[in-house]
Structure formats: structure tokens, C-alpha cells
Tab-separated table of C-alpha atoms in Angstrom:
chain	number	residue	atom	x	y	z
G	26	MET	CA	-17.584	1.288	3.023
G	27	ILE	CA	-15.625	-2.186	4.464
G	28	LYS	CA	-11.907	-2.826	3.594
G	29	LYS	CA	-11.415	-5.995	4.957
G	30	GLY	CA	-12.109	-8.198	8.252
G	31	ASN	CA	-15.110	-8.435	9.850
G	32	LYS	CA	-18.012	-6.624	9.077
G	33	THR	CA	-19.769	-5.983	12.642
G	34	GLU	CA	-16.392	-4.159	13.832
G	35	ILE	CA	-16.404	-0.431	12.833
G	36	PRO	CA	-12.501	0.018	12.499
G	37	ASN	CA	-12.624	-2.078	9.803
G	38	TYR	CA	-14.707	0.353	7.603
G	39	ARG	CA	-13.292	3.227	5.955
G	40	SER	CA	-15.116	6.674	5.174
G	41	ILE	CA	-15.466	7.751	1.647
G	42	SER	CA	-16.636	11.304	1.371
G	43	LEU	CA	-19.204	12.238	-1.133
G	44	LEU	CA	-18.086	15.775	-2.594
G	45	THR	CA	-19.906	17.809	-5.074
G	46	SER	CA	-18.873	18.167	-8.485
G	47	PHE	CA	-18.820	21.973	-8.508
G	48	SER	CA	-15.985	21.815	-5.759
G	49	LYS	CA	-13.615	19.135	-7.618
G	50	VAL	CA	-13.404	21.009	-10.625
G	51	PHE	CA	-11.720	24.160	-8.321
G	52	GLU	CA	-9.475	20.870	-7.027
G	53	LYS	CA	-8.449	20.132	-10.293
G	54	VAL	CA	-7.466	22.935	-11.542
G	55	ILE	CA	-5.810	23.704	-7.955
G	56	CYS	CA	-4.077	19.905	-8.465
G	57	LYS	CA	-2.724	20.882	-12.119
G	58	ARG	CA	-0.942	23.767	-10.727
G	59	LEU	CA	0.756	21.754	-7.891
G	60	TYR	CA	1.829	18.806	-9.808
G	61	CYS	CA	3.341	21.803	-12.373
G	62	HIS	CA	5.244	23.183	-9.489
G	63	ILE	CA	6.270	19.736	-8.511
G	64	ASN	CA	7.511	18.070	-11.457
G	65	THR	CA	9.140	21.273	-12.648
G	66	ASN	CA	11.143	21.461	-9.086
G	67	LYS	CA	11.561	17.739	-8.747
G	68	ILE	CA	10.018	17.826	-5.221
G	69	LEU	CA	8.543	14.188	-4.997
G	70	ALA	CA	11.111	11.504	-3.420
G	71	THR	CA	11.742	8.926	-6.591
G	72	GLU	CA	11.008	6.399	-3.961
G	73	GLN	CA	7.221	7.292	-3.644
G	74	TYR	CA	5.349	5.267	-6.668
G	75	GLY	CA	1.599	5.663	-5.242
G	76	PHE	CA	-0.711	8.073	-7.230
G	77	ARG	CA	1.638	8.753	-9.486
G	78	SER	CA	1.872	8.518	-13.826
G	79	ASN	CA	4.125	6.079	-15.055
G	80	CYS	CA	4.145	4.041	-11.673
G	81	SER	CA	2.496	1.588	-10.658
G	82	THR	CA	2.383	-1.892	-8.109
G	83	GLU	CA	4.284	-3.635	-10.408
G	84	THR	CA	7.503	-1.071	-10.708
G	85	ALA	CA	7.326	-0.900	-6.999
G	86	ALA	CA	6.969	-4.387	-6.582
G	87	TYR	CA	10.103	-4.737	-9.055
G	88	ASN	CA	12.348	-2.271	-7.213
G	89	LEU	CA	12.269	-4.010	-3.942
G	90	ILE	CA	12.324	-7.282	-5.318
G	91	ASN	CA	15.735	-6.444	-7.175
G	92	ASN	CA	17.245	-4.770	-4.073
G	93	ILE	CA	16.971	-7.898	-2.571
G	94	ILE	CA	18.264	-10.335	-5.070
G	95	GLU	CA	21.144	-7.968	-5.991
G	96	ALA	CA	22.278	-8.272	-1.976
G	97	LEU	CA	21.594	-11.900	-1.921
G	98	ASN	CA	23.929	-12.124	-5.002
G	99	SER	CA	26.188	-10.297	-2.936
G	100	ASN	CA	26.276	-12.827	-0.380
G	101	LYS	CA	24.894	-9.861	1.775
G	102	TRP	CA	22.626	-10.677	4.733
G	103	VAL	CA	18.998	-9.231	3.735
G	104	GLY	CA	15.786	-8.181	5.968
G	105	GLY	CA	12.978	-6.519	4.952
G	106	ILE	CA	10.552	-4.005	7.053
G	107	PHE	CA	6.951	-3.720	6.061
G	108	CYS	CA	5.145	-1.570	7.963
G	109	ASP	CA	1.457	-0.336	7.979
G	110	LEU	CA	0.348	2.594	9.108
G	111	THR	CA	-3.215	3.109	11.169
G	112	LYS	CA	-5.322	4.976	8.848
G	113	ALA	CA	-2.884	7.105	7.279
G	114	PHE	CA	-5.092	9.728	5.500
G	115	ASP	CA	-7.158	10.499	8.613
G	116	TYR	CA	-4.006	11.275	11.035
G	117	VAL	CA	-2.438	13.608	8.360
G	118	ASN	CA	-1.805	16.770	10.945
G	119	HIS	CA	-2.984	20.420	9.004
G	120	ASN	CA	-0.053	22.126	10.520
G	121	ILE	CA	2.496	19.764	9.747
G	122	LEU	CA	1.363	19.498	6.344
G	123	LEU	CA	1.246	23.425	5.910
G	124	SER	CA	4.451	23.583	7.038
G	125	LYS	CA	5.942	21.016	4.659
G	126	LEU	CA	3.838	22.748	1.924
G	127	GLU	CA	5.859	26.212	2.949
G	128	PHE	CA	9.244	24.394	2.970
G	129	TYR	CA	8.533	23.142	-0.869
G	130	GLY	CA	7.458	26.664	-1.950
G	131	LEU	CA	3.834	27.007	-1.294
G	132	THR	CA	3.715	30.446	0.311
G	133	GLY	CA	1.274	33.268	0.332
G	134	LYS	CA	-1.896	33.002	-1.204
G	135	ALA	CA	-1.059	29.605	-2.273
G	136	LYS	CA	-0.700	28.595	0.939
G	137	ASN	CA	-3.713	30.569	2.703
G	138	LEU	CA	-5.711	29.068	0.005
G	139	ILE	CA	-4.735	25.767	0.713
G	140	LYS	CA	-5.159	26.094	4.451
G	141	SER	CA	-8.756	27.592	4.123
G	142	TYR	CA	-9.689	23.989	2.165
G	143	LEU	CA	-8.515	22.170	4.753
G	144	ASN	CA	-9.819	24.023	7.744
G	145	ASP	CA	-13.427	24.733	8.932
G	146	ARG	CA	-14.667	21.158	6.882
G	147	TYR	CA	-17.818	19.355	8.443
G	148	GLN	CA	-18.690	16.097	7.660
G	149	ARG	CA	-21.145	13.836	8.967
G	150	VAL	CA	-21.593	10.049	8.725
G	151	ARG	CA	-24.635	8.462	6.830
G	152	ILE	CA	-25.981	5.011	7.371
G	153	ARG	CA	-28.651	3.086	5.085
G	154	ASN	CA	-29.715	0.223	6.770
G	155	LYS	CA	-31.383	-2.827	4.965
G	156	TYR	CA	-34.507	-1.158	4.540
G	157	LEU	CA	-32.649	1.613	2.826
G	158	LYS	CA	-33.651	4.131	5.109
G	159	ASN	CA	-31.174	7.145	5.753
G	160	HIS	CA	-29.480	7.345	9.376
G	161	PHE	CA	-27.336	10.596	9.844
G	162	SER	CA	-25.176	11.643	12.555
G	163	GLU	CA	-24.243	14.992	13.999
G	164	TRP	CA	-22.030	17.729	11.895
G	165	GLU	CA	-18.733	17.829	13.411
G	166	ARG	CA	-15.647	19.247	12.235
G	167	VAL	CA	-13.113	18.358	10.619
G	168	LYS	CA	-9.120	18.633	12.956
G	169	GLN	CA	-7.185	16.482	10.849
G	170	GLY	CA	-7.040	14.474	7.927
G	171	VAL	CA	-7.036	14.787	4.085
G	172	THR	CA	-10.347	13.764	2.450
G	173	GLN	CA	-10.694	10.489	0.769
G	174	SER	CA	-11.971	10.138	-2.874
G	175	SER	CA	-11.196	14.024	-3.234
G	176	VAL	CA	-8.624	15.213	-5.970
G	177	LEU	CA	-6.043	17.048	-3.937
G	178	GLY	CA	-6.314	14.220	-0.416
G	179	PRO	CA	-3.550	11.766	-2.373
G	180	LEU	CA	-1.253	14.830	-3.414
G	181	PHE	CA	-1.082	16.195	0.157
G	182	PHE	CA	-0.371	12.933	1.714
G	183	LEU	CA	2.454	12.093	-0.525
G	184	LEU	CA	4.253	15.580	-0.056
G	185	ASN	CA	3.138	15.209	3.913
G	186	ILE	CA	5.604	11.567	3.854
G	187	ASN	CA	7.724	13.091	1.030
G	188	ASP	CA	10.674	13.287	3.650
G	189	LEU	CA	10.412	10.118	4.682
G	190	PRO	CA	13.272	8.358	2.670
G	191	GLY	CA	15.729	10.907	3.553
G	192	ILE	CA	16.003	9.683	7.221
G	193	ILE	CA	17.760	6.764	6.277
G	194	ASN	CA	21.173	7.596	4.652
G	195	ASP	CA	23.238	4.521	4.868
G	196	MET	CA	25.207	3.213	1.753
G	197	TYR	CA	23.962	-0.359	2.821
G	198	ILE	CA	20.650	0.378	3.159
G	199	PRO	CA	18.362	0.919	-0.544
G	200	LYS	CA	15.937	3.448	-0.050
G	201	PRO	CA	12.480	2.788	0.953
G	202	THR	CA	9.984	1.508	-1.395
G	203	ILE	CA	6.805	3.676	-0.860
G	204	PHE	CA	3.478	3.282	-2.516
G	205	ALA	CA	1.452	5.744	-0.848
G	206	ASP	CA	0.915	4.640	2.924
G	207	ASP	CA	2.794	1.179	2.469
G	208	THR	CA	6.412	1.698	3.476
G	209	SER	CA	8.633	-1.130	2.644
G	210	ILE	CA	12.740	-1.080	3.644
G	211	ILE	CA	15.416	-3.213	2.622
G	212	ILE	CA	18.495	-3.677	4.674
G	213	THR	CA	21.527	-5.434	3.538
G	214	GLN	CA	25.001	-5.638	5.337
G	215	PRO	CA	28.038	-8.423	4.739
G	216	LYS	CA	28.241	-9.228	8.099
G	217	ILE	CA	25.971	-10.415	10.345
G	218	SER	CA	26.416	-7.945	14.026
G	219	ASP	CA	26.709	-5.020	11.610
G	220	PHE	CA	23.220	-6.561	10.048
G	221	LYS	CA	21.445	-6.602	13.193
G	222	GLU	CA	22.705	-3.645	14.598
G	223	GLU	CA	21.429	-1.606	11.367
G	224	ILE	CA	18.204	-2.634	11.055
G	225	ASN	CA	17.563	-2.051	14.843
G	226	THR	CA	18.572	1.272	14.146
G	227	VAL	CA	16.476	1.868	11.322
G	228	VAL	CA	13.487	0.823	13.090
G	229	GLU	CA	13.735	3.864	15.863
G	230	LYS	CA	14.962	6.053	12.902
G	231	ILE	CA	11.003	5.213	11.332
G	232	SER	CA	9.349	5.059	14.287
G	233	ASN	CA	10.977	8.449	15.229
G	234	TRP	CA	9.913	9.581	12.210
G	235	PHE	CA	6.160	8.443	12.382
G	236	GLN	CA	6.051	9.505	16.119
G	237	THR	CA	7.282	13.228	15.071
G	238	ASN	CA	4.564	13.625	12.042
G	239	LEU	CA	1.884	12.313	14.216
G	240	LEU	CA	1.339	9.441	12.289
G	241	ILE	CA	0.728	5.681	13.853
G	242	LEU	CA	2.601	2.826	13.168
G	243	ASN	CA	0.547	0.165	13.592
G	244	PHE	CA	3.058	-2.724	15.295
G	245	ASN	CA	0.810	-5.332	15.064
G	246	LYS	CA	0.555	-5.303	11.296
G	247	THR	CA	4.040	-4.075	10.880
G	248	TYR	CA	6.358	-7.346	10.075
G	249	CYS	CA	10.198	-7.964	10.058
G	250	MET	CA	11.169	-10.573	7.457
G	251	HIS	CA	14.990	-11.845	6.889
G	252	PHE	CA	15.469	-13.278	3.155
G	253	SER	CA	17.851	-15.985	2.663
G	254	ALA	CA	19.067	-18.210	-0.674
G	255	LYS	CA	18.030	-21.261	2.036
G	256	SER	CA	15.767	-21.644	4.428
G	257	LYS	CA	18.287	-23.452	6.919
G	258	LEU	CA	19.937	-20.188	7.011
G	259	LEU	CA	17.262	-17.611	8.354
G	260	ILE	CA	17.790	-15.894	11.722
G	261	ASP	CA	14.861	-14.993	14.168
G	262	ILE	CA	15.350	-11.018	14.318
G	263	LYS	CA	14.273	-9.542	17.305
G	264	LEU	CA	13.041	-5.337	16.600
G	265	SER	CA	11.470	-3.604	19.381
G	266	TYR	CA	10.783	0.324	19.386
G	267	LYS	CA	10.365	1.122	23.338
G	268	VAL	CA	7.355	-1.341	24.574
G	269	ASN	CA	6.267	-2.419	21.202
G	270	GLN	CA	7.526	-5.673	19.426
G	271	ILE	CA	7.784	-6.201	15.759
G	272	THR	CA	6.855	-9.459	15.135
G	273	ASN	CA	9.436	-11.542	12.829
G	274	THR	CA	7.547	-13.493	9.770
G	275	LEU	CA	8.374	-15.921	7.064
G	276	SER	CA	5.942	-14.287	4.608
G	277	THR	CA	4.196	-10.979	4.029
G	278	ARG	CA	1.672	-9.598	1.835
G	279	PHE	CA	3.419	-6.674	-0.323
G	280	LEU	CA	1.221	-4.721	-2.895
G	281	GLY	CA	-0.681	-7.910	-4.283
G	282	LEU	CA	2.235	-10.432	-3.824
G	283	THR	CA	2.575	-12.886	-1.233
G	284	LEU	CA	6.295	-12.568	-0.484
G	285	ASP	CA	8.389	-15.452	1.357
G	286	SER	CA	11.688	-15.707	2.940
G	287	THR	CA	13.536	-17.303	0.522
G	288	LEU	CA	11.427	-15.957	-2.861
G	289	SER	CA	10.276	-19.055	-4.053
G	290	TRP	CA	6.652	-18.247	-4.710
G	291	ASN	CA	5.131	-21.173	-3.565
G	292	LEU	CA	2.850	-19.464	-1.421
G	293	HIS	CA	2.229	-16.746	-4.155
G	294	ILE	CA	1.298	-19.573	-6.722
G	295	GLU	CA	-0.651	-21.788	-4.769
G	296	GLN	CA	-2.961	-18.883	-3.295
G	297	LEU	CA	-3.339	-17.570	-6.790
G	298	SER	CA	-4.013	-21.095	-8.117
G	299	SER	CA	-6.846	-21.351	-5.554
G	300	LYS	CA	-8.322	-18.332	-6.733
G	301	LEU	CA	-8.009	-19.204	-10.605
G	302	ASN	CA	-9.377	-22.678	-9.894
G	303	SER	CA	-12.427	-21.236	-8.329
G	304	ALA	CA	-13.055	-18.584	-10.311
G	305	CYS	CA	-12.636	-21.199	-13.739
G	306	SER	CA	-15.020	-23.792	-12.334
G	307	GLU	CA	-17.699	-21.419	-11.224
G	308	ASN	CA	-17.255	-19.473	-14.760
G	309	TYR	CA	-17.159	-23.413	-16.535
G	310	GLY	CA	-20.223	-24.163	-14.506
G	311	LEU	CA	-22.276	-21.396	-15.843
G	312	TYR	CA	-21.235	-21.581	-19.472
G	313	LYS	CA	-21.460	-25.389	-19.887
G	314	LYS	CA	-25.125	-25.162	-18.969
G	315	PHE	CA	-25.541	-22.786	-22.485
G	316	VAL	CA	-22.579	-23.486	-24.707
G	317	GLY	CA	-20.753	-26.627	-23.734
G	318	GLN	CA	-16.624	-27.307	-23.185
G	319	SER	CA	-15.720	-26.764	-27.044
G	320	VAL	CA	-17.429	-23.243	-27.386
G	321	LEU	CA	-16.208	-21.939	-23.934
G	322	LEU	CA	-12.515	-23.495	-24.650
G	323	MET	CA	-12.510	-21.138	-27.839
G	324	CYS	CA	-13.563	-18.244	-25.451
G	325	ILE	CA	-10.442	-18.543	-23.224
G	326	PRO	CA	-6.879	-17.216	-24.185
G	327	TYR	CA	-4.271	-19.453	-24.951
G	328	ASP	CA	-1.925	-18.084	-22.541
G	329	LEU	CA	-4.319	-18.448	-19.604
G	330	ILE	CA	-5.575	-22.005	-20.904
G	331	TYR	CA	-1.433	-23.034	-20.468
G	332	LEU	CA	-0.885	-21.608	-17.023
G	333	LEU	CA	-3.969	-23.261	-15.885
G	334	THR	CA	-3.423	-26.296	-17.245
G	335	ALA	CA	0.426	-25.536	-15.766
G	336	ILE	CA	-1.134	-25.193	-12.061
G	337	GLY	CA	-3.229	-28.380	-12.487
G	338	TRP	CA	-6.802	-26.823	-13.049
G	339	SER	CA	-9.613	-29.216	-14.012
G	340	PRO	CA	-13.079	-27.926	-14.438
G	341	GLY	CA	-15.771	-28.837	-12.450
G	342	GLY	CA	-13.289	-30.998	-10.596
G	343	SER	CA	-12.527	-34.159	-13.263
G	344	THR	CA	-11.767	-33.033	-17.129
G	345	HIS	CA	-8.567	-31.377	-17.467
G	346	LEU	CA	-7.894	-28.724	-20.002
G	347	HIS	CA	-5.080	-30.059	-22.280
G	348	THR	CA	-5.816	-28.281	-26.144
G	349	ARG	CA	-7.657	-25.592	-27.092
G	350	THR	CA	-9.828	-26.324	-29.623
G	351	THR	CA	-10.126	-23.976	-32.919
């Protein structure tokens, strides 16, 4: 499955495992019992928002943005590190995962059951060309990773990175905001000298953790951003880990939002407006051939019309939506 980018480049594809329905029945039984054990003993870190009930991208985004705003209101220096992992699910080490599961109380037969689930799995790749002909690779043994599209895979990944928030124990640093493998950390300090020292310390800690757990931090897609109420107060932060440099940026994507260094939301609104304008123009042209504008306006929710009008949307590039026909 193509994730993003150029379709001709293999690294832009993500494998989706085709598993039998029969095996998923057993996975659901095991998953339910595991969640019962996890919830009873409150094992999962509260900083993790991915693959959990009553958690969403909205709650994760609110937590991170609220931490930034509270620090800015307290006149503190605020910076963010937005981490990107290379194929995080595929690089989960089975031995490390099993040792962590044992630490969380899964021992004896329960551990052996999960070990047998992870080990001695085989997979092959199927490619279908434009003529709908299938081409298969040779069967190969899976040596690492948790199976994507499986029932247990996401839960195993959460447990594998569950101890990540614990490496940061400074009073000035809010706990990381983690959504599955997306890890974002906000650093705040009253003094600029302490701020620069602290943010470098955090980069070293998380980089060492990823390296110890055999996960690969993609430094080309990991960004650092300094937040400020005024753009003229922004500083250039030099961050590195060994020979790897972390890029400074004035904006970055976070769980579907475009964050800028002053939290003005101008970039996010601009991108959203462009998408809405394009989509609505196409729909308007389609419906106009059959029903006309008056009927089309009756089908569009009032709040959407208000939003589109506020951002200057014009169907077909000429007529503006100012009222709703009733």
C-alpha cells in the first residue's frame, strides 16, 4: 500500500498483511484478556493516545497545544521536538518486546503463547500488475516487527514503547505526547541558557532510548521548533546527536494539523481553505448539471456555508455563497 510520495519508490510503500479470519478470532480473545490485565494494573502510559479507547488525535493535539500555550503565558522559553521513526512497527525487536511483556506481568504460559505468535512466522509479497496478474516473492522468515493489520500488532507496539515517557523526569518538561509512533516533546524553561541546555539533553535521552530499543529515529524527518508569541523573538536552535543534525523549522505537521512557531494557524487555514475550495468547486460543478445552485445550497449544512464564506470560497470561481436558500 502506498503511504505517500513517489509511487515508483519502494520505501514509500507499507506492507499490509493478509491474515486468515480464523487466526484473528484467537487474536481478539488474547487481545481482550491482555487489555483486561493492562487496564486492571494501569500499565499503559497516560501520554499514549494511539489505539486506545476514549483517546483520539483531538485529545493528543489539545494536550500538546495546551502545554505550549501555558508555557508562553508564563513567559517561558518553549521548544518542541517532533520525532519521526523509520517503519516503527517493522523494527520491533521480539526479544526486547518479550522482556518488556514479562516485566509487565506476562509470564509462564502467557509469555510462551505470545512468543509462539511472534516467532517462526513466514511471509511473502504479492504484486499485482495492471493486467491483474499476481507475482509472488519467495517465502521468508519474519525476524522482527509486529504484524500490521493484525489485532495484536498495535497493542504490542504500545507496550514496546510504553517506557519512553519515563526517561524524561524534569519538572520543566511536560511529558511527551505520543500517538502510536508519533512522539512529540515540549521543552519549557524560564531562562534561555537553561532552555538550550535542556533541549539538547532531551534529544540525547530520546535518541539513546531509540537506539537501545533498536528503533530508528529518522533525523531527516525529525524537526525542532521554537515557539514564541512574536516571530521576531524566535531563536535558531542547534541540535544534533552524534553525527546527525536535527532540522530547525518554522512549521510542521502534527496529527493532521499544521503548527507554526507563533501558533497563528495561518498556514493551517490556508491549506485547509485550498482543499475545501477545490473539493467544493468540483462538487458544485457536478451538482449544477443536475439540480442547480438553489437545490445545492439546501443540501449543504449551514455551518459549512458560513465557514466557506468566511474563507472566501466561490463556486466555479465567480459566485460567492452568502446566503442559504430555504
